[in-house]
Amino acid sequence: MTGSYRGIAAGLLRRTLPAEETEEGIVYDSVAGLVRGTPEPPSDAAELSARAERSPSAGNLLAAASAHRRPYVSDLAAAAEYYERAVRANPKDLRAVEGVLTIGSRTHFDWPRIWNVVQLLIPRRGRLRRGTELWQAIGGIFEQTPRDDAVDRALSQLQEHQHRLPLLHQLLLEAIAARLHFLGQFSAGTRLREAMAHNRVRELVGIPLESGIWLKHLLGAYAYLEEDHRLEATALEPPVDLTDARTRIQAEKLAADAALMAGDAEPLRTHAIERRAQVQLPGDDLMSGLVTGRRVAVVGPAGGDGLGELIESYDVVVRTRHTPAGEKEHAGSRTDIAYYAGRDLLRDYQEVSETAESGTIQLAVTRPFFVEAPLLEQWPEWLRAARFEHGLYFRGAAQGVQRIIYDLLQFHPAEIAVFNADFYAGQSLAAEGYRASYSAFGPNNQTNDVVAMHDVAYEFRWTRQLSRSGLITAHGTAAEVLGLSVEQYLRRLEAGPLGQGAVQR
């Protein structure tokens, strides 16, 4: 972090969401979103680093890595180093292996270095044991710049062993899938993630689940595999103990998400209204006033289709960030609501604040986990934390346009229209000037997050389902892309900016 970035973060790092007389505040639950609870003191990355240096146990190193990984700290290079040290301290700790893969691919992008850790998960016995031709071929794609014939050899071996792949460890499959995606092989990588989902279903189906988190994993796997009947049946009769209040909220939230997957937004809206009645959050009333019963245009960052005038005709214009991506002819010029991921909000906080205070935008929305960061001493009227996000992601999380749509649906707009979104199946990553860091995959490039933190194939299917259900109306390129089959979409990805042209080979 730069000095100015640290200064902004230091000002933000105080918890301020309102607490009742019981001294309960708001806490973030990874399944339910924002709920009542007693906030824990925020992790002090410097203090945890010092403790890890004094006593470099795997646990201390993991705690330091986790603290540096948090969006309001975002020192990912330090996190990557701590995860690798944690693996050396305890090679069996899967949290450390996951961190090496996820954070390494976002930072140093050194694939032999990542493979050196992940290959510890290769079985020592059986048909897929270490040392076989399969692993010799897979090792070839973890070279920093693998040859085309090495990629072809790995794909051939994966095809030959496809029926056995679900037997492999989830993290091992994820590492191979991620590497294939970074090499532009989206079809093969998606098949591997389907194997992961089958693996997860076999692991969890038919047994009582310990928590709402495991219910989320099971339902997410069903959603990924498009096993709609099993998804609906399990969501309606979840195999978890519902006598616990938090677990009950989690299960209700996930059931609403499952109904949305089937094209029914009413359970989500009902759940959101009930949650707002239980816990009022800053910005809720303003958001409701802006969105409920209104025609809303959601404008993405992709190149436009000359529909700027149509965009401006909507009651409310919503964007990823407050500045339009592209020329007025294509993107319009007005922004009423702007959505921000954590890093973007911190980096551009002063500019966003000035824009909101001037009335140029009416509301900014950030992600719910930001309540884990100590926040402004007085929560500004123009800033709102989304209450919760779509929970049926088997891996990763929603990207900007999908997060926006899901959040808007909770407030019952008259219409949600989507513009300037090609879901990476166009000719460029984004409209010119949207984000300077969008370029080829490589060390410390923010484009890496598209693969490391998200699953574009699942997000395409989810958005296409909402379009087919009539919950959103797509225009221009968005409509054209959402009309594709999954296979057509994956081929477009492979031929587009995330495909071979984006890979440093």
Short mmCIF file of C-alpha atoms in Angstrom, two decimals:
data_model
loop_
_atom_site.label_atom_id
_atom_site.label_comp_id
_atom_site.label_asym_id
_atom_site.label_seq_id
_atom_site.Cartn_x
_atom_site.Cartn_y
_atom_site.Cartn_z
CA MET A 1 0.00 0.00 0.00
CA THR A 2 1.16 3.49 -0.72
CA GLY A 3 1.44 6.05 2.05
CA SER A 4 -1.73 7.86 0.95
CA TYR A 5 -3.56 4.54 0.65
CA ARG A 6 -2.53 3.70 4.21
CA GLY A 7 -3.75 7.11 5.33
CA ILE A 8 -7.19 6.53 3.84
CA ALA A 9 -7.31 3.04 5.29
CA ALA A 10 -6.29 4.31 8.71
CA GLY A 11 -9.17 6.77 8.64
CA LEU A 12 -11.57 4.03 7.59
CA LEU A 13 -10.39 1.46 10.08
CA ARG A 14 -12.83 2.23 12.89
CA ARG A 15 -16.05 0.32 13.39
CA THR A 16 -19.12 2.53 13.33
CA LEU A 17 -22.27 0.72 12.30
CA PRO A 18 -24.96 1.45 14.88
CA ALA A 19 -25.20 -0.70 17.99
CA GLU A 20 -28.21 -1.10 20.22
CA GLU A 21 -28.17 -0.63 23.96
CA THR A 22 -27.36 -4.32 24.28
CA GLU A 23 -23.99 -3.36 22.78
CA GLU A 24 -24.61 -5.73 19.93
CA GLY A 25 -23.53 -4.43 16.57
CA ILE A 26 -23.43 -5.72 13.04
CA VAL A 27 -21.23 -8.64 12.00
CA TYR A 28 -20.62 -10.31 8.67
CA ASP A 29 -21.62 -13.93 8.20
CA SER A 30 -20.27 -15.54 5.04
CA VAL A 31 -23.63 -17.22 4.32
CA ALA A 32 -26.30 -14.94 5.80
CA GLY A 33 -24.58 -11.60 5.21
CA LEU A 34 -24.99 -8.79 7.75
CA VAL A 35 -26.58 -9.92 11.01
CA ARG A 36 -26.76 -8.82 14.63
CA GLY A 37 -23.79 -9.88 16.70
CA THR A 38 -20.87 -8.74 18.78
CA PRO A 39 -18.10 -7.42 16.54
CA GLU A 40 -14.63 -8.70 17.26
CA PRO A 41 -11.71 -6.26 17.33
CA PRO A 42 -10.28 -5.95 13.82
CA SER A 43 -7.19 -7.95 12.99
CA ASP A 44 -4.02 -5.90 13.28
CA ALA A 45 -1.85 -7.07 10.39
CA ALA A 46 1.33 -5.56 11.85
CA GLU A 47 0.74 -7.17 15.24
CA LEU A 48 0.00 -10.57 13.70
CA SER A 49 3.12 -10.28 11.53
CA ALA A 50 5.23 -9.56 14.58
CA ARG A 51 3.77 -12.57 16.37
CA ALA A 52 4.42 -14.79 13.36
CA GLU A 53 8.05 -13.65 13.25
CA ARG A 54 8.50 -14.30 16.97
CA SER A 55 6.84 -17.71 16.79
CA PRO A 56 6.57 -18.96 13.18
CA SER A 57 4.07 -21.77 13.75
CA ALA A 58 1.68 -22.66 10.93
CA GLY A 59 -1.19 -21.13 12.90
CA ASN A 60 0.56 -17.81 13.47
CA LEU A 61 1.70 -17.62 9.86
CA LEU A 62 -1.84 -18.32 8.63
CA ALA A 63 -3.27 -15.64 10.89
CA ALA A 64 -0.81 -13.11 9.48
CA ALA A 65 -1.60 -14.21 5.91
CA SER A 66 -5.34 -13.89 6.48
CA ALA A 67 -4.98 -10.40 7.98
CA HIS A 68 -2.90 -9.15 5.04
CA ARG A 69 -5.37 -10.71 2.58
CA ARG A 70 -8.38 -8.79 3.85
CA PRO A 71 -9.70 -6.20 1.34
CA TYR A 72 -9.17 -3.26 3.69
CA VAL A 73 -5.48 -4.18 4.08
CA SER A 74 -4.84 -5.80 0.69
CA ASP A 75 -1.11 -6.47 1.07
CA LEU A 76 -1.34 -9.57 -1.07
CA ALA A 77 2.40 -9.96 -1.60
CA ALA A 78 2.90 -10.33 2.14
CA ALA A 79 -0.05 -12.73 2.34
CA ALA A 80 1.46 -14.93 -0.39
CA GLU A 81 4.76 -15.14 1.49
CA TYR A 82 3.07 -16.04 4.78
CA TYR A 83 1.01 -18.78 3.13
CA GLU A 84 4.13 -20.38 1.66
CA ARG A 85 5.86 -20.27 5.02
CA ALA A 86 2.78 -21.86 6.61
CA VAL A 87 2.99 -24.74 4.13
CA ARG A 88 6.62 -25.30 5.05
CA ALA A 89 5.63 -25.31 8.73
CA ASN A 90 2.75 -27.75 8.13
CA PRO A 91 2.44 -29.20 4.60
CA LYS A 92 -0.91 -30.81 5.52
CA ASP A 93 -2.69 -27.54 6.30
CA LEU A 94 -5.13 -27.06 3.42
CA ARG A 95 -5.80 -23.42 4.31
CA ALA A 96 -2.18 -22.67 3.51
CA VAL A 97 -2.33 -24.58 0.21
CA GLU A 98 -5.48 -22.69 -0.80
CA GLY A 99 -3.77 -19.40 -0.01
CA VAL A 100 -0.70 -20.29 -2.06
CA LEU A 101 -2.92 -20.99 -5.08
CA THR A 102 -5.39 -18.10 -4.80
CA ILE A 103 -3.06 -15.33 -3.66
CA GLY A 104 -0.09 -16.55 -5.70
CA SER A 105 -2.12 -16.44 -8.91
CA ARG A 106 -3.20 -12.88 -8.08
CA THR A 107 0.31 -11.63 -7.26
CA HIS A 108 3.59 -13.18 -8.34
CA PHE A 109 1.86 -15.40 -10.97
CA ASP A 110 4.77 -17.84 -10.69
CA TRP A 111 3.20 -21.16 -11.71
CA PRO A 112 6.17 -23.48 -11.00
CA ARG A 113 6.24 -21.93 -7.51
CA ILE A 114 2.52 -22.60 -7.05
CA TRP A 115 2.77 -26.15 -8.42
CA ASN A 116 5.62 -26.92 -6.05
CA VAL A 117 3.07 -26.64 -3.22
CA VAL A 118 -0.13 -27.91 -4.85
CA GLN A 119 1.45 -31.15 -6.07
CA LEU A 120 1.70 -32.24 -2.44
CA LEU A 121 -1.97 -33.23 -2.86
CA ILE A 122 -1.28 -35.80 -5.60
CA PRO A 123 -2.27 -39.31 -4.37
CA ARG A 124 0.50 -41.77 -3.54
CA ARG A 125 -1.62 -44.82 -4.40
CA GLY A 126 -4.18 -45.90 -6.97
CA ARG A 127 -4.67 -45.30 -10.70
CA LEU A 128 -4.06 -41.56 -10.30
CA ARG A 129 -0.96 -41.89 -8.15
CA ARG A 130 2.09 -39.68 -8.32
CA GLY A 131 4.62 -40.41 -11.06
CA THR A 132 2.17 -41.60 -13.73
CA GLU A 133 1.88 -40.16 -17.22
CA LEU A 134 -1.08 -38.04 -16.09
CA TRP A 135 1.02 -36.05 -13.63
CA GLN A 136 3.96 -35.74 -15.97
CA ALA A 137 1.57 -34.11 -18.44
CA ILE A 138 -0.10 -31.91 -15.82
CA GLY A 139 3.29 -30.76 -14.57
CA GLY A 140 3.98 -29.50 -18.09
CA ILE A 141 1.21 -26.88 -18.00
CA PHE A 142 2.61 -25.49 -14.74
CA GLU A 143 5.71 -24.35 -16.57
CA GLN A 144 5.62 -20.58 -16.70
CA THR A 145 5.28 -20.54 -20.50
CA PRO A 146 4.13 -24.02 -21.55
CA ARG A 147 4.37 -25.02 -25.19
CA ASP A 148 1.19 -25.70 -27.14
CA ASP A 149 2.03 -29.40 -27.39
CA ALA A 150 2.39 -29.57 -23.59
CA VAL A 151 -1.09 -28.10 -23.18
CA ASP A 152 -2.49 -30.56 -25.73
CA ARG A 153 -0.84 -33.47 -23.91
CA ALA A 154 -2.35 -32.41 -20.58
CA LEU A 155 -5.81 -32.02 -22.14
CA SER A 156 -5.52 -35.50 -23.66
CA GLN A 157 -4.59 -37.03 -20.31
CA LEU A 158 -7.43 -35.25 -18.53
CA GLN A 159 -9.86 -36.51 -21.14
CA GLU A 160 -8.56 -40.08 -20.74
CA HIS A 161 -9.00 -39.98 -16.95
CA GLN A 162 -12.16 -37.84 -16.80
CA HIS A 163 -14.23 -40.47 -14.96
CA ARG A 164 -11.66 -40.78 -12.19
CA LEU A 165 -10.95 -37.07 -11.72
CA PRO A 166 -13.76 -36.52 -9.16
CA LEU A 167 -11.77 -38.79 -6.84
CA LEU A 168 -8.97 -36.23 -6.60
CA HIS A 169 -8.68 -33.60 -3.89
CA GLN A 170 -10.79 -30.48 -4.45
CA LEU A 171 -7.82 -28.12 -4.19
CA LEU A 172 -5.78 -30.17 -6.63
CA LEU A 173 -8.60 -30.06 -9.18
CA GLU A 174 -9.08 -26.34 -8.57
CA ALA A 175 -5.39 -25.66 -9.19
CA ILE A 176 -5.49 -27.50 -12.53
CA ALA A 177 -8.77 -25.82 -13.51
CA ALA A 178 -7.42 -22.37 -12.65
CA ARG A 179 -4.24 -22.99 -14.61
CA LEU A 180 -6.26 -24.10 -17.64
CA HIS A 181 -8.41 -20.96 -17.40
CA PHE A 182 -5.30 -18.78 -17.25
CA LEU A 183 -4.12 -20.58 -20.39
CA GLY A 184 -7.39 -19.74 -22.14
CA GLN A 185 -8.77 -23.31 -21.91
CA PHE A 186 -12.18 -22.44 -20.45
CA SER A 187 -14.05 -25.51 -21.66
CA ALA A 188 -11.58 -27.94 -20.11
CA GLY A 189 -11.31 -25.91 -16.92
CA THR A 190 -15.10 -25.82 -16.53
CA ARG A 191 -15.28 -29.61 -16.93
CA LEU A 192 -12.79 -29.95 -14.09
CA ARG A 193 -14.89 -27.72 -11.88
CA GLU A 194 -17.87 -29.91 -12.67
CA ALA A 195 -15.77 -32.86 -11.44
CA MET A 196 -15.11 -30.87 -8.27
CA ALA A 197 -18.85 -30.32 -7.81
CA HIS A 198 -19.56 -34.04 -8.23
CA ASN A 199 -16.84 -34.69 -5.65
CA ARG A 200 -18.48 -32.28 -3.20
CA VAL A 201 -21.95 -33.79 -3.66
CA ARG A 202 -20.62 -37.30 -2.96
CA GLU A 203 -18.93 -35.96 0.15
CA LEU A 204 -22.01 -34.22 1.60
CA VAL A 205 -25.20 -35.80 0.26
CA GLY A 206 -27.31 -37.89 2.59
CA ILE A 207 -25.66 -36.87 5.86
CA PRO A 208 -26.56 -34.29 8.53
CA LEU A 209 -24.53 -31.16 7.87
CA GLU A 210 -22.70 -29.43 10.68
CA SER A 211 -23.48 -25.85 9.70
CA GLY A 212 -25.00 -23.49 7.17
CA ILE A 213 -21.60 -23.20 5.51
CA TRP A 214 -21.67 -26.88 4.52
CA LEU A 215 -25.26 -26.45 3.32
CA LYS A 216 -24.00 -23.61 1.13
CA HIS A 217 -21.29 -25.91 -0.29
CA LEU A 218 -23.81 -28.64 -1.12
CA LEU A 219 -26.38 -26.31 -2.67
CA GLY A 220 -23.65 -24.51 -4.57
CA ALA A 221 -22.50 -27.81 -6.07
CA TYR A 222 -26.06 -28.63 -7.16
CA ALA A 223 -26.38 -25.18 -8.70
CA TYR A 224 -23.08 -25.55 -10.55
CA LEU A 225 -24.18 -28.92 -11.96
CA GLU A 226 -27.63 -27.50 -12.81
CA GLU A 227 -29.30 -30.25 -10.80
CA ASP A 228 -32.34 -28.08 -10.23
CA HIS A 229 -34.62 -30.67 -8.63
CA ARG A 230 -32.05 -31.68 -6.02
CA LEU A 231 -31.22 -28.03 -5.39
CA GLU A 232 -34.86 -27.13 -4.76
CA ALA A 233 -35.62 -30.21 -2.63
CA THR A 234 -32.53 -29.77 -0.43
CA ALA A 235 -33.12 -26.04 0.01
CA LEU A 236 -36.71 -26.67 1.16
CA GLU A 237 -35.69 -29.41 3.62
CA PRO A 238 -32.10 -28.54 4.57
CA PRO A 239 -30.17 -31.27 6.45
CA VAL A 240 -28.98 -28.88 9.19
CA ASP A 241 -30.07 -28.13 12.74
CA LEU A 242 -32.53 -25.24 12.40
CA THR A 243 -32.92 -24.70 16.14
CA ASP A 244 -29.87 -22.44 15.98
CA ALA A 245 -31.03 -18.92 15.06
CA ARG A 246 -28.04 -18.09 12.83
CA THR A 247 -28.30 -21.38 10.96
CA ARG A 248 -32.01 -20.79 10.40
CA ILE A 249 -31.31 -17.39 8.81
CA GLN A 250 -28.61 -18.97 6.65
CA ALA A 251 -30.95 -21.71 5.45
CA GLU A 252 -33.75 -19.23 4.69
CA LYS A 253 -31.35 -17.05 2.73
CA LEU A 254 -30.06 -20.01 0.70
CA ALA A 255 -33.63 -21.20 0.00
CA ALA A 256 -34.42 -17.75 -1.40
CA ASP A 257 -31.31 -17.97 -3.61
CA ALA A 258 -32.41 -21.41 -4.85
CA ALA A 259 -35.84 -20.03 -5.78
CA LEU A 260 -34.15 -17.21 -7.68
CA MET A 261 -32.18 -19.79 -9.67
CA ALA A 262 -35.58 -21.15 -10.76
CA GLY A 263 -36.71 -17.67 -11.84
CA ASP A 264 -38.75 -16.71 -8.77
CA ALA A 265 -37.53 -13.52 -7.06
CA GLU A 266 -40.37 -13.23 -4.54
CA PRO A 267 -38.73 -15.36 -1.80
CA LEU A 268 -35.60 -13.21 -2.06
CA ARG A 269 -37.63 -10.00 -1.80
CA THR A 270 -39.60 -11.34 1.16
CA HIS A 271 -36.44 -12.45 2.92
CA ALA A 272 -34.81 -9.08 2.31
CA ILE A 273 -37.82 -7.22 3.74
CA GLU A 274 -37.81 -9.41 6.85
CA ARG A 275 -34.09 -8.87 7.33
CA ARG A 276 -34.47 -5.09 6.97
CA ALA A 277 -37.17 -5.17 9.64
CA GLN A 278 -34.80 -7.04 11.97
CA VAL A 279 -31.70 -4.94 11.33
CA GLN A 280 -31.83 -1.46 9.80
CA LEU A 281 -28.65 -0.49 7.97
CA PRO A 282 -27.42 2.91 6.74
CA GLY A 283 -28.63 3.61 3.23
CA ASP A 284 -31.56 1.14 3.25
CA ASP A 285 -34.25 3.81 3.07
CA LEU A 286 -32.43 5.78 0.38
CA MET A 287 -31.90 2.62 -1.68
CA SER A 288 -35.56 1.66 -1.38
CA GLY A 289 -36.66 5.14 -2.39
CA LEU A 290 -34.41 5.13 -5.43
CA VAL A 291 -35.19 1.62 -6.70
CA THR A 292 -38.62 0.35 -5.60
CA GLY A 293 -41.08 0.52 -8.48
CA ARG A 294 -38.57 2.29 -10.73
CA ARG A 295 -37.08 1.40 -14.12
CA VAL A 296 -33.39 0.73 -13.52
CA ALA A 297 -30.58 0.62 -16.09
CA VAL A 298 -27.52 -1.39 -15.07
CA VAL A 299 -24.56 -0.27 -17.17
CA GLY A 300 -21.46 -2.46 -17.29
CA PRO A 301 -17.91 -1.54 -18.24
CA ALA A 302 -17.81 -3.18 -21.68
CA GLY A 303 -17.79 -1.35 -24.99
CA GLY A 304 -21.23 0.06 -25.77
CA ASP A 305 -23.79 -0.35 -28.53
CA GLY A 306 -24.73 3.28 -29.14
CA LEU A 307 -27.57 3.07 -26.61
CA GLY A 308 -26.58 6.02 -24.42
CA GLU A 309 -29.84 7.86 -25.04
CA LEU A 310 -31.88 4.79 -24.07
CA ILE A 311 -29.80 4.38 -20.90
CA GLU A 312 -30.49 7.99 -19.94
CA SER A 313 -34.24 7.45 -20.35
CA TYR A 314 -34.37 5.11 -17.34
CA ASP A 315 -35.45 6.37 -13.93
CA VAL A 316 -32.25 5.19 -12.26
CA VAL A 317 -28.82 4.55 -13.81
CA VAL A 318 -26.53 2.16 -11.93
CA ARG A 319 -22.87 1.53 -12.75
CA THR A 320 -19.79 -0.31 -11.63
CA ARG A 321 -18.00 2.79 -10.28
CA HIS A 322 -19.31 6.35 -10.58
CA THR A 323 -17.70 7.34 -13.89
CA PRO A 324 -19.17 5.97 -17.14
CA ALA A 325 -17.01 3.51 -19.05
CA GLY A 326 -16.92 4.78 -22.60
CA GLU A 327 -18.33 7.72 -24.52
CA LYS A 328 -21.71 9.32 -23.77
CA GLU A 329 -23.12 7.98 -27.06
CA HIS A 330 -22.57 4.44 -25.81
CA ALA A 331 -22.77 4.71 -22.02
CA GLY A 332 -24.78 7.81 -21.21
CA SER A 333 -23.43 10.23 -18.63
CA ARG A 334 -25.65 10.05 -15.55
CA THR A 335 -24.90 7.86 -12.53
CA ASP A 336 -27.39 7.59 -9.68
CA ILE A 337 -26.01 4.56 -7.84
CA ALA A 338 -22.39 3.37 -8.05
CA TYR A 339 -21.17 -0.02 -6.81
CA TYR A 340 -17.66 -0.65 -5.50
CA ALA A 341 -15.54 -3.60 -4.51
CA GLY A 342 -13.49 -3.01 -1.39
CA ARG A 343 -10.16 -2.15 -3.02
CA ASP A 344 -11.75 0.27 -5.47
CA LEU A 345 -13.58 2.10 -2.72
CA LEU A 346 -10.45 2.51 -0.63
CA ARG A 347 -8.29 3.58 -3.53
CA ASP A 348 -10.78 6.12 -4.86
CA TYR A 349 -12.42 7.06 -1.57
CA GLN A 350 -11.71 10.79 -1.70
CA GLU A 351 -12.97 11.08 -5.27
CA VAL A 352 -16.10 9.02 -4.54
CA SER A 353 -16.80 11.10 -1.42
CA GLU A 354 -16.49 14.38 -3.32
CA THR A 355 -18.69 13.07 -6.13
CA ALA A 356 -21.38 11.98 -3.67
CA GLU A 357 -21.23 15.15 -1.58
CA SER A 358 -21.67 17.23 -4.74
CA GLY A 359 -24.84 15.31 -5.59
CA THR A 360 -23.45 13.86 -8.82
CA ILE A 361 -24.32 10.41 -7.49
CA GLN A 362 -27.00 9.73 -4.92
CA LEU A 363 -25.65 6.54 -3.38
CA ALA A 364 -22.53 4.35 -3.37
CA VAL A 365 -22.78 0.67 -2.44
CA THR A 366 -19.97 -1.55 -1.21
CA ARG A 367 -19.75 -5.23 -0.33
CA PRO A 368 -21.16 -6.54 2.97
CA PHE A 369 -17.90 -7.93 4.36
CA PHE A 370 -16.65 -4.38 4.66
CA VAL A 371 -18.23 -4.24 8.10
CA GLU A 372 -15.30 -6.39 9.25
CA ALA A 373 -13.12 -3.38 8.57
CA PRO A 374 -13.44 -0.63 11.14
CA LEU A 375 -15.19 2.08 9.20
CA LEU A 376 -15.72 5.82 9.21
CA GLU A 377 -16.40 7.34 12.62
CA GLN A 378 -19.71 8.54 11.18
CA TRP A 379 -21.16 6.46 8.38
CA PRO A 380 -21.78 8.92 5.50
CA GLU A 381 -25.32 9.18 4.19
CA TRP A 382 -24.18 8.40 0.67
CA LEU A 383 -22.56 5.02 1.50
CA ARG A 384 -24.42 1.73 1.93
CA ALA A 385 -23.20 -1.81 2.56
CA ALA A 386 -25.16 -4.43 0.62
CA ARG A 387 -26.91 -6.66 3.15
CA PHE A 388 -25.94 -9.96 1.55
CA GLU A 389 -24.85 -11.48 -1.76
CA HIS A 390 -25.93 -14.49 -3.82
CA GLY A 391 -24.90 -17.58 -1.87
CA LEU A 392 -25.02 -20.41 -4.41
CA TYR A 393 -21.54 -19.98 -5.80
CA PHE A 394 -19.70 -23.29 -5.78
CA ARG A 395 -16.40 -21.43 -5.93
CA GLY A 396 -15.49 -17.78 -6.06
CA ALA A 397 -17.98 -14.93 -5.83
CA ALA A 398 -20.11 -12.74 -8.09
CA GLN A 399 -18.59 -10.07 -10.29
CA GLY A 400 -19.83 -6.50 -10.48
CA VAL A 401 -22.82 -6.71 -12.83
CA GLN A 402 -24.14 -9.89 -11.18
CA ARG A 403 -23.73 -8.43 -7.67
CA ILE A 404 -25.62 -5.33 -8.75
CA ILE A 405 -28.51 -7.27 -10.27
CA TYR A 406 -28.87 -9.47 -7.19
CA ASP A 407 -28.87 -6.48 -4.85
CA LEU A 408 -31.38 -4.52 -6.94
CA LEU A 409 -33.82 -7.44 -7.12
CA GLN A 410 -34.26 -7.26 -3.35
CA PHE A 411 -35.89 -3.80 -3.69
CA HIS A 412 -38.56 -4.77 -6.25
CA PRO A 413 -37.77 -2.46 -9.19
CA ALA A 414 -40.28 -2.24 -12.03
CA GLU A 415 -37.56 -3.29 -14.49
CA ILE A 416 -33.86 -4.09 -14.56
CA ALA A 417 -32.28 -3.48 -17.96
CA VAL A 418 -28.68 -4.51 -18.62
CA PHE A 419 -26.44 -2.58 -21.01
CA ASN A 420 -22.76 -2.68 -22.01
CA ALA A 421 -22.04 -6.11 -20.56
CA ASP A 422 -20.44 -8.76 -22.77
CA PHE A 423 -19.32 -11.03 -19.90
CA TYR A 424 -15.79 -11.14 -21.38
CA ALA A 425 -17.06 -12.61 -24.65
CA GLY A 426 -16.41 -9.42 -26.61
CA GLN A 427 -13.34 -8.04 -28.32
CA SER A 428 -11.84 -6.19 -25.35
CA LEU A 429 -11.78 -6.53 -21.58
CA ALA A 430 -13.57 -3.21 -21.00
CA ALA A 431 -14.26 0.15 -22.59
CA GLU A 432 -11.17 2.29 -23.03
CA GLY A 433 -10.22 4.11 -19.85
CA TYR A 434 -12.28 1.97 -17.48
CA ARG A 435 -9.37 0.41 -15.66
CA ALA A 436 -5.75 0.82 -16.70
CA SER A 437 -4.73 -2.48 -15.10
CA TYR A 438 -6.97 -4.51 -17.42
CA SER A 439 -4.52 -6.20 -19.78
CA ALA A 440 -2.92 -9.62 -20.28
CA PHE A 441 -2.71 -11.99 -17.33
CA GLY A 442 0.56 -11.59 -15.47
CA PRO A 443 2.23 -10.63 -12.19
CA ASN A 444 0.07 -8.37 -9.98
CA ASN A 445 -2.42 -7.63 -12.76
CA GLN A 446 -5.98 -7.03 -11.58
CA THR A 447 -7.24 -9.00 -14.59
CA ASN A 448 -6.03 -12.12 -12.77
CA ASP A 449 -8.92 -11.72 -10.32
CA VAL A 450 -11.42 -12.58 -13.07
CA VAL A 451 -10.14 -16.17 -12.98
CA ALA A 452 -8.70 -16.42 -9.47
CA MET A 453 -11.75 -15.04 -7.64
CA HIS A 454 -14.67 -15.79 -9.97
CA ASP A 455 -16.17 -18.40 -12.26
CA VAL A 456 -17.26 -16.74 -15.48
CA ALA A 457 -19.05 -19.83 -16.85
CA TYR A 458 -21.31 -20.06 -13.78
CA GLU A 459 -21.96 -16.32 -13.80
CA PHE A 460 -22.96 -16.53 -17.46
CA ARG A 461 -25.44 -19.34 -16.72
CA TRP A 462 -26.85 -17.49 -13.70
CA THR A 463 -27.38 -14.25 -15.64
CA ARG A 464 -28.81 -16.09 -18.64
CA GLN A 465 -31.34 -17.79 -16.35
CA LEU A 466 -32.49 -14.43 -14.97
CA SER A 467 -32.86 -13.15 -18.53
CA ARG A 468 -34.89 -16.19 -19.62
CA SER A 469 -37.10 -15.80 -16.52
CA GLY A 470 -37.84 -12.18 -17.39
CA LEU A 471 -36.23 -10.81 -14.23
CA ILE A 472 -33.82 -8.75 -16.31
CA THR A 473 -33.97 -7.34 -19.83
CA ALA A 474 -30.72 -7.39 -21.78
CA HIS A 475 -29.93 -4.94 -24.59
CA GLY A 476 -27.37 -4.89 -27.37
CA THR A 477 -24.32 -7.08 -26.89
CA ALA A 478 -25.61 -8.29 -23.52
CA ALA A 479 -28.71 -9.73 -25.19
CA GLU A 480 -26.63 -11.33 -27.93
CA VAL A 481 -24.21 -13.01 -25.51
CA LEU A 482 -26.96 -14.21 -23.16
CA GLY A 483 -28.60 -15.87 -26.15
CA LEU A 484 -25.62 -18.21 -26.56
CA SER A 485 -25.43 -21.79 -25.34
CA VAL A 486 -22.88 -22.56 -22.64
CA GLU A 487 -20.65 -24.28 -25.20
CA GLN A 488 -20.85 -21.29 -27.55
CA TYR A 489 -20.07 -18.92 -24.70
CA LEU A 490 -17.00 -20.89 -23.63
CA ARG A 491 -15.72 -20.89 -27.20
CA ARG A 492 -16.23 -17.12 -27.34
CA LEU A 493 -14.22 -16.77 -24.13
CA GLU A 494 -11.40 -18.82 -25.61
CA ALA A 495 -11.36 -16.64 -28.73
CA GLY A 496 -11.78 -13.39 -26.80
CA PRO A 497 -9.75 -11.19 -24.46
CA LEU A 498 -9.50 -13.81 -21.71
CA GLY A 499 -8.52 -16.51 -24.17
CA GLN A 500 -5.28 -17.09 -25.96
CA GLY A 501 -4.80 -13.41 -26.71
CA ALA A 502 -4.68 -12.57 -23.00
CA VAL A 503 -2.14 -15.18 -22.03
CA GLN A 504 1.53 -14.34 -21.78
CA ARG A 505 2.97 -17.39 -23.57
#
